[in-house]
Amino acid sequence: SHLKLATLSSSSSTSATKQQMQVLEEAQLSATRLARYTGDKLHFLWAANSALLHRQACQSLLHFDNTNTVLNQKLTMLPRLAESLCSKVLHTTSGAASKHPPSAEDWTVYLNALSIQEKYKDALSSLQNIQVVHHSSSSSSSSADTPEQQTLRQINDEIDIQQHNGSLIQLSHRDKLERISNLHLHLQSYKEAADTYQQLLHMFPDQWNYWLGYLFVTISPSLLILMEKQDYKELQGYKDCMDFVHTVLDQQSNNSRHPLRGPHLIKVELVALFLRRTFLPPSSSFSTQTNVPFSFPSKSTSQDLLSVILEYVSLFSPLASCCFADVRPYLSLLLTHTTFSTTKNDDDNCILSLLQHAKTTLHEITSTNSKEQDDKMARKQLRSYICSIQIIYQVIHHISTTVSAADAHNLLEEYAPSIPQLIHKWHSTLSINNDITSTTTTSNNNDDDNNAQQKEVLPGDEIILLAIQRLHYDYNYHHSFSSQKDTTYLLLYAASLLEGAIHHSPYNPQLKIAAIQTYATLHAPSRSLELYDDLGIKHIQLDSCAYLILPTLLHGGLYAEAVQLCASIINLHSTTSKDVGNYAAKSYENGLFTKTKEMMEFQCCNMNCSLTLLQAKGVIMDCAALIYSGDDSTHKKKGASSLSPFSSSVLPLGAKHGICGGDYDLERATKMIHDSYNFFSAPSIMTIASSSSTTTSTTKDDYSDNRDSTIYDFEILHHSTSPRNQDKEQQPNYYITTKEEIIQDSLLRGHAHNLLVRATLILSVAKPPKKGKVTKPDSILLSRCESLLQSVQNANLFASASCDGSNEDNNESNQGKKKEKKEEQMIQLNMWNSMIGLCRIIAVLTIGEEDVKNNGDSNSNNATDAKTATVSFNTLADRETKAASLLSIITEEINDAQKTFSHFSSSPSIVGEESDTVEVVCKLLSDRLVSLYLLLEIVGKLFVLYGWGKRKRMTREGAGKLADMALTLKSLIVDMRAALSNYPSLLHANQIDVNEGGGGGKGEDDDVDKQTMALLNEIYSNNDTTSSPSSGYSIHDIISSTDYAQSKEGKVMIENAIRNVLLSQRETKERVYPFLNQMVDILELYNVTD
């Protein structure tokens, strides 16, 4: 029970860590009392392991209070206690305990207790005396097994398991050697560690972390006598390592049909070490601190690294499709330490040597007669073909940061195959292994047999991914000197190629991921969502892969789908929290202490502190009022044409959930307050935000970024997106959402809803004036207003800290996006300031107080100072005057936002830009506009309560200022609606006609058909409108020179891609328009002229 409670720690704050330490201390004391009472071996081990877990919690708490003497005493005492308890169990040789020898888990607890105390020699001595289970390998004969194998107690039957408490799995020979090598590393016994690693490598010659460990213990002693400018090949450690590599290779050449990658790749790592000057850690439990003290001649070392890389590529590119993934980090290292030169007669130019080697390989493959090859040989050549292109792409991507875009593009055209050549090669690979193609086609056509069929990917799928990257690269390149939208056809063609590839290989997730991003760039969120659903992402993948689609849904106005996805994420975390606690307790009961620790760390450090969970809560709160998307009885999952128009009797804003200025606001706000104390509910973001007034580094460390960046590892030349900050070579070419930005946006959402909820509660208890005088507020109204003012202060502190702590991006390729992002942030800031001003008006009207701390008192830093700095407005006239003054300021803020938006929307829009006007409209609607509109509605109702309604616009100063502010906001919303009507489309503006008001009749389907055919005819026609005058580039050149594009299937795929984009664009308008229309209609009511 205590272990279950320990898994519920939801943050790494002081209070949460202290609570976890207390729970684990109770667990330790309970286990100790139980062990004394029963004398059972398992219960002693419970007490020992609980003591170690207790110590770990004390160590975490010590980071917050490093002067606590009690904690320091526990750090010393608890490992000793664990060692003593384990000794009573492991050294017992009589009685019932001798029926089974100690298990691997038993020894693990004991060895961990010794290692924590740095008693490495004692641990090593105990470990060497342990009898273990030997596992024979292909490199060792059965005669090598020792008699220990027969003396150890075996697990006989189910009775053994039922009658024995704890684990019965004994320590294996491999585990023992791994632990011995790790202890030798800590003791710096490098010779003994090298001998141990040799034993492991003879057993498992392809285990990469063993090779890294052997490299470290072999080279490190040689570095102590290293002389500056000495050739690294003269080092004894280098010679010993190479000799052992050759020994393993000779041994494996007689016992293996295929060469092993590990021994060959370690030769690359051995050279890269002296260029990188740091060791890679041999294991997660041991961090290497040794660096190479001297830098060797970079030019000669680079040449050596190039040689071993090309040797590895020549050997394994025909055999393993992961060859490029193996050498990719070494290519990046080589390119980083190499200066690019266009001098082609320079023999020492590593970059040109790489390009030339890849080009030569491609020429040899393409000149071979493929008709005379069998499938096996064709697959080998296909792997080499793909690897060569990947190397070229990696080189071009690197040098594009150091040379002009034109030079990089020219090199790409010179060395890499053209897009038509890539498509022709892919189409020819469809004939390789027809049995796979027929299997996938059959299973795709017969849903009943899907589970019975083998889900394979086609060998040529990687070529399509390379072609897609080339199309994206060309699209960005041509936009660098041309703002014409015609190059969008490149993205459209990329989408059609992916549709065709998915048709032939429906089980390849990388094709669908690439298609999701391509359609997102084309503003087709509905099709992106369909592809995401086809991926079958569920369970823990929701936490790591939801970022694939969530921004696209928000930028495309699919708010209901975004809420549904985020609800699934929260449900995952709620369920996992219960399951992990039960499983951790069950593992403890069975003596599997390692699994218990892993599950506790997983739940406490990854799940409870998940960045995706935090983001999901904020998105649900923002989009709750926007999830109504028409009549549910006629709404289908796929296709915009299935959406029926909104009923005129139903107001879409807040139709189902969220605060919307309607009759259910008080009930919904009260429920939000109650749910805010449930960690696994969306309103808990308000509680989290209340405790976060700044975005300090501690706050950032409180959250675990579980997003899986490896799903984009197939991207080389063009990086469509990335969830983490990468090295310079890995940076995508547009602005990235970082961990800090997600935290900032999510907590800002929490602060905004704190304001909304409190304003709604104030409205329900506000008192009208009596006989022209203000009414004295009761205790409930007073406390709610003080709570609102405190929330205003916290929100402003957080927003100010967020703006001051924003990171500058010096990457030139990102500056354009940063400028557009800054304009969007300016609009958001204007709306945020307007929300803060409206909240102050609510406080002024109801209790006559305003928190003026942010208006000049910069020295007050807490709630008490804020209260003392509050100015009181005790008369009705004073309150009206102050409200009018604040409304004037708010009107100026909204005017500034409108000017910024008009400038932003009037700029030429390029399809695919992240901050495109339509995406900004959709994002502003959910992030700020709805909240600002609802606060305005609350202020308007308070004005009516005070007798300053809309009809008093000409006679009351406050009513007039409120009407001016409302009409200014209406003008901004009208501009946003106009921008949405000018949605970027695939056809020219005078050729496309997407209805503005929603709907879904047959006539609109006919329009989409006509638009699709018009665009299809334009793409296949040979005219000058699709060429760029700066480069002579034409999509027709690709279409006309590609057999697949001219085939019936190719035309169908292009037609499908066009239709998907047009339908998605129409659905976005159908989703967003009703909300804008409702706000415009209601705000127009303030336009009272009589």
Short mmCIF file of N, CA, C and O in Angstrom, two decimals, residues 681-776:
data_model
loop_
_atom_site.label_atom_id
_atom_site.label_comp_id
_atom_site.label_asym_id
_atom_site.label_seq_id
_atom_site.Cartn_x
_atom_site.Cartn_y
_atom_site.Cartn_z
N SER A 681 -7.67 15.53 -14.23
CA SER A 681 -8.77 16.21 -14.90
C SER A 681 -8.21 17.49 -15.50
O SER A 681 -7.25 18.07 -14.99
N ALA A 682 -8.82 17.94 -16.59
CA ALA A 682 -8.30 19.11 -17.29
C ALA A 682 -8.28 20.38 -16.43
O ALA A 682 -7.31 21.14 -16.48
N PRO A 683 -9.31 20.65 -15.60
CA PRO A 683 -9.27 21.89 -14.79
C PRO A 683 -8.12 21.95 -13.79
O PRO A 683 -7.86 23.03 -13.23
N SER A 684 -7.43 20.84 -13.56
CA SER A 684 -6.29 20.90 -12.64
C SER A 684 -5.18 21.79 -13.16
O SER A 684 -4.29 22.18 -12.40
N ILE A 685 -5.23 22.16 -14.45
CA ILE A 685 -4.24 23.09 -14.99
C ILE A 685 -4.35 24.44 -14.28
O ILE A 685 -3.36 25.17 -14.16
N MET A 686 -5.54 24.77 -13.76
CA MET A 686 -5.71 26.03 -13.04
C MET A 686 -4.95 26.00 -11.71
O MET A 686 -4.32 26.99 -11.32
N THR A 687 -5.02 24.85 -11.01
CA THR A 687 -4.28 24.71 -9.75
C THR A 687 -2.79 24.74 -10.00
O THR A 687 -2.02 25.35 -9.24
N ILE A 688 -2.35 24.06 -11.06
CA ILE A 688 -0.92 24.04 -11.40
C ILE A 688 -0.45 25.44 -11.72
O ILE A 688 0.63 25.87 -11.30
N ALA A 689 -1.25 26.20 -12.49
CA ALA A 689 -0.86 27.56 -12.87
C ALA A 689 -0.80 28.47 -11.65
O ALA A 689 0.07 29.35 -11.57
N SER A 690 -1.70 28.28 -10.70
CA SER A 690 -1.71 29.14 -9.51
C SER A 690 -0.43 29.02 -8.71
O SER A 690 -0.01 29.98 -8.05
N SER A 691 0.19 27.85 -8.76
CA SER A 691 1.44 27.65 -8.01
C SER A 691 2.67 27.98 -8.83
O SER A 691 3.79 27.79 -8.36
N SER A 692 2.49 28.48 -10.06
CA SER A 692 3.62 28.81 -10.94
C SER A 692 3.48 30.25 -11.36
O SER A 692 2.72 30.57 -12.28
N SER A 693 4.23 31.11 -10.71
CA SER A 693 4.18 32.54 -11.07
C SER A 693 5.29 32.92 -12.03
O SER A 693 5.26 33.98 -12.63
N THR A 694 6.29 32.04 -12.18
CA THR A 694 7.38 32.30 -13.13
C THR A 694 7.76 31.01 -13.82
O THR A 694 7.51 29.93 -13.33
N THR A 695 8.40 31.15 -14.99
CA THR A 695 8.89 29.97 -15.71
C THR A 695 10.38 29.84 -15.46
O THR A 695 11.20 30.08 -16.34
N THR A 696 10.76 29.49 -14.26
CA THR A 696 12.16 29.32 -13.93
C THR A 696 12.65 27.98 -14.43
O THR A 696 11.89 27.14 -14.87
N SER A 697 13.97 27.77 -14.34
CA SER A 697 14.53 26.50 -14.78
C SER A 697 14.01 25.35 -13.92
O SER A 697 13.88 24.22 -14.39
N THR A 698 13.69 25.63 -12.66
CA THR A 698 13.13 24.58 -11.81
C THR A 698 11.79 24.11 -12.36
O THR A 698 11.49 22.92 -12.38
N THR A 699 10.97 25.05 -12.84
CA THR A 699 9.69 24.68 -13.42
C THR A 699 9.89 23.80 -14.65
O THR A 699 9.18 22.83 -14.86
N LYS A 700 10.85 24.14 -15.47
CA LYS A 700 11.11 23.35 -16.67
C LYS A 700 11.56 21.94 -16.32
O LYS A 700 11.19 20.97 -16.99
N ASP A 701 12.34 21.83 -15.27
CA ASP A 701 12.82 20.52 -14.87
C ASP A 701 11.73 19.68 -14.23
O ASP A 701 11.89 18.46 -14.07
N ASP A 702 10.62 20.30 -13.87
CA ASP A 702 9.53 19.56 -13.25
C ASP A 702 8.77 18.69 -14.25
O ASP A 702 7.97 17.85 -13.84
N TYR A 703 9.00 18.88 -15.54
CA TYR A 703 8.24 18.18 -16.56
C TYR A 703 9.15 17.33 -17.43
O TYR A 703 10.29 17.71 -17.73
N SER A 704 8.62 16.18 -17.80
CA SER A 704 9.37 15.22 -18.61
C SER A 704 8.87 15.27 -20.04
O SER A 704 7.68 15.07 -20.30
N ASP A 705 9.77 15.54 -20.96
CA ASP A 705 9.41 15.60 -22.37
C ASP A 705 9.50 14.19 -22.94
O ASP A 705 10.57 13.71 -23.30
N ASN A 706 8.36 13.52 -23.02
CA ASN A 706 8.31 12.13 -23.47
C ASN A 706 8.06 12.00 -24.96
O ASN A 706 7.86 10.88 -25.45
N ARG A 707 8.07 13.09 -25.70
CA ARG A 707 7.82 13.02 -27.13
C ARG A 707 8.95 12.26 -27.83
O ARG A 707 10.13 12.48 -27.55
N ASP A 708 8.58 11.37 -28.71
CA ASP A 708 9.54 10.50 -29.39
C ASP A 708 10.03 11.18 -30.66
O ASP A 708 9.31 11.26 -31.66
N SER A 709 11.26 11.64 -30.63
CA SER A 709 11.83 12.31 -31.81
C SER A 709 12.36 11.34 -32.83
O SER A 709 12.64 11.73 -33.97
N THR A 710 12.51 10.06 -32.46
CA THR A 710 13.11 9.10 -33.39
C THR A 710 12.18 8.73 -34.54
O THR A 710 12.64 8.15 -35.52
N ILE A 711 10.90 9.05 -34.44
CA ILE A 711 10.00 8.71 -35.53
C ILE A 711 10.28 9.55 -36.77
O ILE A 711 9.78 9.24 -37.86
N TYR A 712 11.08 10.60 -36.62
CA TYR A 712 11.47 11.42 -37.77
C TYR A 712 12.91 11.14 -38.21
O TYR A 712 13.49 11.94 -38.95
N ASP A 713 13.46 10.04 -37.79
CA ASP A 713 14.84 9.73 -38.16
C ASP A 713 15.00 9.50 -39.66
O ASP A 713 16.12 9.53 -40.17
N PHE A 714 13.91 9.23 -40.36
CA PHE A 714 14.02 9.00 -41.80
C PHE A 714 14.26 10.30 -42.55
O PHE A 714 14.63 10.28 -43.73
N GLU A 715 14.07 11.45 -41.90
CA GLU A 715 14.28 12.74 -42.57
C GLU A 715 15.76 13.11 -42.54
O GLU A 715 16.39 13.08 -41.47
N ILE A 716 16.29 13.46 -43.68
CA ILE A 716 17.71 13.77 -43.79
C ILE A 716 17.91 15.14 -44.44
O ILE A 716 18.49 16.04 -43.86
N LEU A 717 17.41 15.28 -45.66
CA LEU A 717 17.59 16.51 -46.41
C LEU A 717 16.67 17.61 -45.92
O LEU A 717 17.06 18.77 -45.80
N HIS A 718 15.43 17.25 -45.65
CA HIS A 718 14.42 18.22 -45.19
C HIS A 718 13.84 17.73 -43.88
O HIS A 718 13.38 16.60 -43.78
N HIS A 719 13.86 18.59 -42.87
CA HIS A 719 13.32 18.25 -41.57
C HIS A 719 12.01 19.00 -41.39
O HIS A 719 12.00 20.22 -41.21
N SER A 720 10.91 18.27 -41.46
CA SER A 720 9.61 18.91 -41.40
C SER A 720 9.28 19.42 -40.02
O SER A 720 8.65 20.46 -39.86
N THR A 721 9.69 18.72 -39.00
CA THR A 721 9.39 19.13 -37.63
C THR A 721 10.32 18.39 -36.70
O THR A 721 10.95 17.41 -37.07
N SER A 722 10.42 18.90 -35.48
CA SER A 722 11.25 18.25 -34.47
C SER A 722 10.77 18.69 -33.10
O SER A 722 10.64 19.89 -32.85
N PRO A 723 10.50 17.74 -32.17
CA PRO A 723 10.00 18.13 -30.86
C PRO A 723 11.05 18.58 -29.88
O PRO A 723 10.75 19.07 -28.83
N ARG A 724 12.31 18.42 -30.22
CA ARG A 724 13.37 18.75 -29.29
C ARG A 724 14.38 19.67 -29.97
O ARG A 724 14.48 19.73 -31.19
N ASN A 725 15.18 20.34 -29.18
CA ASN A 725 16.27 21.12 -29.73
C ASN A 725 17.36 20.19 -30.20
O ASN A 725 17.94 19.43 -29.42
N GLN A 726 17.67 20.26 -31.48
CA GLN A 726 18.67 19.38 -32.06
C GLN A 726 19.96 20.14 -32.29
O GLN A 726 20.06 21.35 -32.11
N ASP A 727 20.98 19.41 -32.72
CA ASP A 727 22.21 20.06 -33.14
C ASP A 727 21.93 20.88 -34.39
O ASP A 727 20.89 20.76 -35.03
N LYS A 728 22.90 21.68 -34.77
CA LYS A 728 22.70 22.57 -35.91
C LYS A 728 22.37 21.78 -37.17
O LYS A 728 21.56 22.19 -37.99
N GLU A 729 23.02 20.61 -37.34
CA GLU A 729 22.77 19.83 -38.53
C GLU A 729 21.36 19.27 -38.55
O GLU A 729 20.84 18.93 -39.61
N GLN A 730 20.72 19.16 -37.41
CA GLN A 730 19.40 18.55 -37.33
C GLN A 730 18.28 19.58 -37.26
O GLN A 730 17.12 19.20 -37.15
N GLN A 731 18.62 20.87 -37.31
CA GLN A 731 17.58 21.87 -37.16
C GLN A 731 16.68 21.89 -38.38
O GLN A 731 17.16 21.97 -39.51
N PRO A 732 15.39 21.82 -38.21
CA PRO A 732 14.48 22.01 -39.33
C PRO A 732 14.51 23.46 -39.79
O PRO A 732 15.09 24.31 -39.14
N ASN A 733 13.88 23.71 -40.92
CA ASN A 733 14.00 25.05 -41.50
C ASN A 733 12.84 25.95 -41.11
O ASN A 733 12.54 26.88 -41.82
N TYR A 734 12.17 25.69 -40.06
CA TYR A 734 11.23 26.66 -39.54
C TYR A 734 11.13 26.55 -38.04
O TYR A 734 11.72 25.69 -37.43
N TYR A 735 10.34 27.45 -37.47
CA TYR A 735 10.29 27.59 -36.00
C TYR A 735 9.76 26.33 -35.33
O TYR A 735 8.80 25.73 -35.78
N ILE A 736 10.40 25.96 -34.22
CA ILE A 736 10.06 24.72 -33.52
C ILE A 736 9.39 25.05 -32.19
O ILE A 736 9.77 25.98 -31.50
N THR A 737 8.39 24.26 -31.85
CA THR A 737 7.79 24.37 -30.52
C THR A 737 8.65 23.63 -29.52
O THR A 737 8.80 22.41 -29.60
N THR A 738 9.25 24.34 -28.61
CA THR A 738 10.16 23.74 -27.65
C THR A 738 9.42 23.36 -26.37
O THR A 738 8.26 23.71 -26.16
N LYS A 739 10.13 22.67 -25.51
CA LYS A 739 9.56 22.28 -24.21
C LYS A 739 9.18 23.52 -23.41
O LYS A 739 8.10 23.56 -22.79
N GLU A 740 10.04 24.53 -23.42
CA GLU A 740 9.76 25.74 -22.64
C GLU A 740 8.50 26.45 -23.16
O GLU A 740 7.71 26.99 -22.37
N GLU A 741 8.32 26.47 -24.48
CA GLU A 741 7.15 27.13 -25.04
C GLU A 741 5.86 26.40 -24.69
O GLU A 741 4.82 27.02 -24.43
N ILE A 742 5.91 25.07 -24.69
CA ILE A 742 4.71 24.30 -24.34
C ILE A 742 4.34 24.55 -22.88
O ILE A 742 3.16 24.74 -22.55
N ILE A 743 5.33 24.57 -22.00
CA ILE A 743 5.05 24.86 -20.59
C ILE A 743 4.46 26.25 -20.44
O ILE A 743 3.46 26.46 -19.73
N GLN A 744 5.07 27.21 -21.13
CA GLN A 744 4.58 28.59 -21.03
C GLN A 744 3.15 28.71 -21.54
O GLN A 744 2.30 29.31 -20.87
N ASP A 745 2.87 28.14 -22.71
CA ASP A 745 1.52 28.24 -23.28
C ASP A 745 0.49 27.53 -22.39
O ASP A 745 -0.62 28.04 -22.18
N SER A 746 0.85 26.37 -21.86
CA SER A 746 -0.10 25.61 -21.05
C SER A 746 -0.41 26.33 -19.75
O SER A 746 -1.59 26.41 -19.34
N LEU A 747 0.61 26.86 -19.10
CA LEU A 747 0.38 27.55 -17.84
C LEU A 747 -0.36 28.88 -18.07
O LEU A 747 -1.15 29.31 -17.22
N LEU A 748 -0.10 29.53 -19.19
CA LEU A 748 -0.87 30.73 -19.52
C LEU A 748 -2.35 30.39 -19.70
O LEU A 748 -3.24 31.16 -19.30
N ARG A 749 -2.63 29.23 -20.30
CA ARG A 749 -4.02 28.78 -20.41
C ARG A 749 -4.63 28.59 -19.02
O ARG A 749 -5.78 28.95 -18.78
N GLY A 750 -3.85 27.99 -18.13
CA GLY A 750 -4.34 27.81 -16.77
C GLY A 750 -4.65 29.13 -16.09
O GLY A 750 -5.68 29.29 -15.41
N HIS A 751 -3.76 30.12 -16.25
CA HIS A 751 -4.00 31.44 -15.66
C HIS A 751 -5.24 32.10 -16.27
O HIS A 751 -6.03 32.73 -15.56
N ALA A 752 -5.40 31.97 -17.59
CA ALA A 752 -6.56 32.58 -18.25
C ALA A 752 -7.86 31.99 -17.73
O ALA A 752 -8.84 32.73 -17.49
N HIS A 753 -7.92 30.71 -17.53
CA HIS A 753 -9.15 30.10 -17.04
C HIS A 753 -9.36 30.35 -15.54
O HIS A 753 -10.50 30.33 -15.08
N ASN A 754 -8.29 30.59 -14.81
CA ASN A 754 -8.47 31.07 -13.44
C ASN A 754 -9.23 32.40 -13.44
O ASN A 754 -10.11 32.63 -12.59
N LEU A 755 -8.90 33.26 -14.39
CA LEU A 755 -9.60 34.54 -14.48
C LEU A 755 -11.05 34.35 -14.89
O LEU A 755 -11.96 34.96 -14.32
N LEU A 756 -11.30 33.49 -15.89
CA LEU A 756 -12.66 33.28 -16.37
C LEU A 756 -13.56 32.71 -15.29
O LEU A 756 -14.70 33.17 -15.10
N VAL A 757 -13.07 31.70 -14.60
CA VAL A 757 -13.89 31.04 -13.59
C VAL A 757 -14.22 32.01 -12.45
O VAL A 757 -15.37 32.10 -11.99
N ARG A 758 -13.24 32.76 -12.01
CA ARG A 758 -13.48 33.69 -10.90
C ARG A 758 -14.39 34.83 -11.32
O ARG A 758 -15.23 35.29 -10.52
N ALA A 759 -14.24 35.29 -12.56
CA ALA A 759 -15.13 36.35 -13.04
C ALA A 759 -16.58 35.86 -13.11
O ALA A 759 -17.52 36.59 -12.78
N THR A 760 -16.75 34.61 -13.53
CA THR A 760 -18.10 34.03 -13.59
C THR A 760 -18.71 33.91 -12.20
O THR A 760 -19.90 34.19 -12.00
N LEU A 761 -17.92 33.48 -11.23
CA LEU A 761 -18.43 33.36 -9.87
C LEU A 761 -18.78 34.71 -9.28
O LEU A 761 -19.75 34.84 -8.50
N ILE A 762 -18.02 35.75 -9.62
CA ILE A 762 -18.32 37.09 -9.12
C ILE A 762 -19.65 37.59 -9.69
O ILE A 762 -20.47 38.19 -8.97
N LEU A 763 -19.88 37.32 -10.97
CA LEU A 763 -21.11 37.78 -11.60
C LEU A 763 -22.34 37.20 -10.90
O LEU A 763 -23.37 37.87 -10.78
N SER A 764 -22.21 35.96 -10.42
CA SER A 764 -23.38 35.32 -9.80
C SER A 764 -23.75 35.92 -8.45
O SER A 764 -24.88 35.74 -7.98
N VAL A 765 -22.83 36.64 -7.79
CA VAL A 765 -23.12 37.21 -6.45
C VAL A 765 -23.00 38.73 -6.44
O VAL A 765 -23.05 39.34 -5.36
N ALA A 766 -22.82 39.34 -7.63
CA ALA A 766 -22.69 40.80 -7.68
C ALA A 766 -24.00 41.47 -7.27
O ALA A 766 -25.09 40.98 -7.57
N LYS A 767 -23.88 42.61 -6.57
CA LYS A 767 -25.05 43.33 -6.06
C LYS A 767 -25.22 44.64 -6.82
O LYS A 767 -24.27 45.40 -6.99
N PRO A 768 -26.45 44.95 -7.26
CA PRO A 768 -26.68 46.23 -7.94
C PRO A 768 -26.68 47.38 -6.95
O PRO A 768 -26.89 47.19 -5.74
N PRO A 769 -26.46 48.59 -7.43
CA PRO A 769 -26.51 49.75 -6.51
C PRO A 769 -27.95 50.03 -6.06
O PRO A 769 -28.91 49.65 -6.72
N LYS A 770 -28.08 50.67 -4.90
CA LYS A 770 -29.39 51.03 -4.35
C LYS A 770 -29.47 52.53 -4.18
O LYS A 770 -28.63 53.14 -3.51
N LYS A 771 -30.48 53.12 -4.82
CA LYS A 771 -30.71 54.55 -4.71
C LYS A 771 -29.49 55.36 -5.12
O LYS A 771 -29.11 56.34 -4.48
N GLY A 772 -28.85 54.89 -6.17
CA GLY A 772 -27.71 55.62 -6.70
C GLY A 772 -26.44 55.48 -5.92
O GLY A 772 -25.45 56.19 -6.19
N LYS A 773 -26.40 54.55 -4.97
CA LYS A 773 -25.20 54.33 -4.17
C LYS A 773 -24.78 52.87 -4.27
O LYS A 773 -25.63 51.98 -4.40
N VAL A 774 -23.47 52.66 -4.16
CA VAL A 774 -22.95 51.30 -4.26
C VAL A 774 -23.35 50.51 -3.02
O VAL A 774 -23.51 51.07 -1.92
N THR A 775 -23.51 49.21 -3.24
CA THR A 775 -23.88 48.31 -2.15
C THR A 775 -22.62 47.73 -1.52
O THR A 775 -21.68 47.33 -2.23
N LYS A 776 -22.61 47.67 -0.21
CA LYS A 776 -21.45 47.11 0.47
C LYS A 776 -21.35 45.63 0.16
O LYS A 776 -22.32 44.88 0.31
#
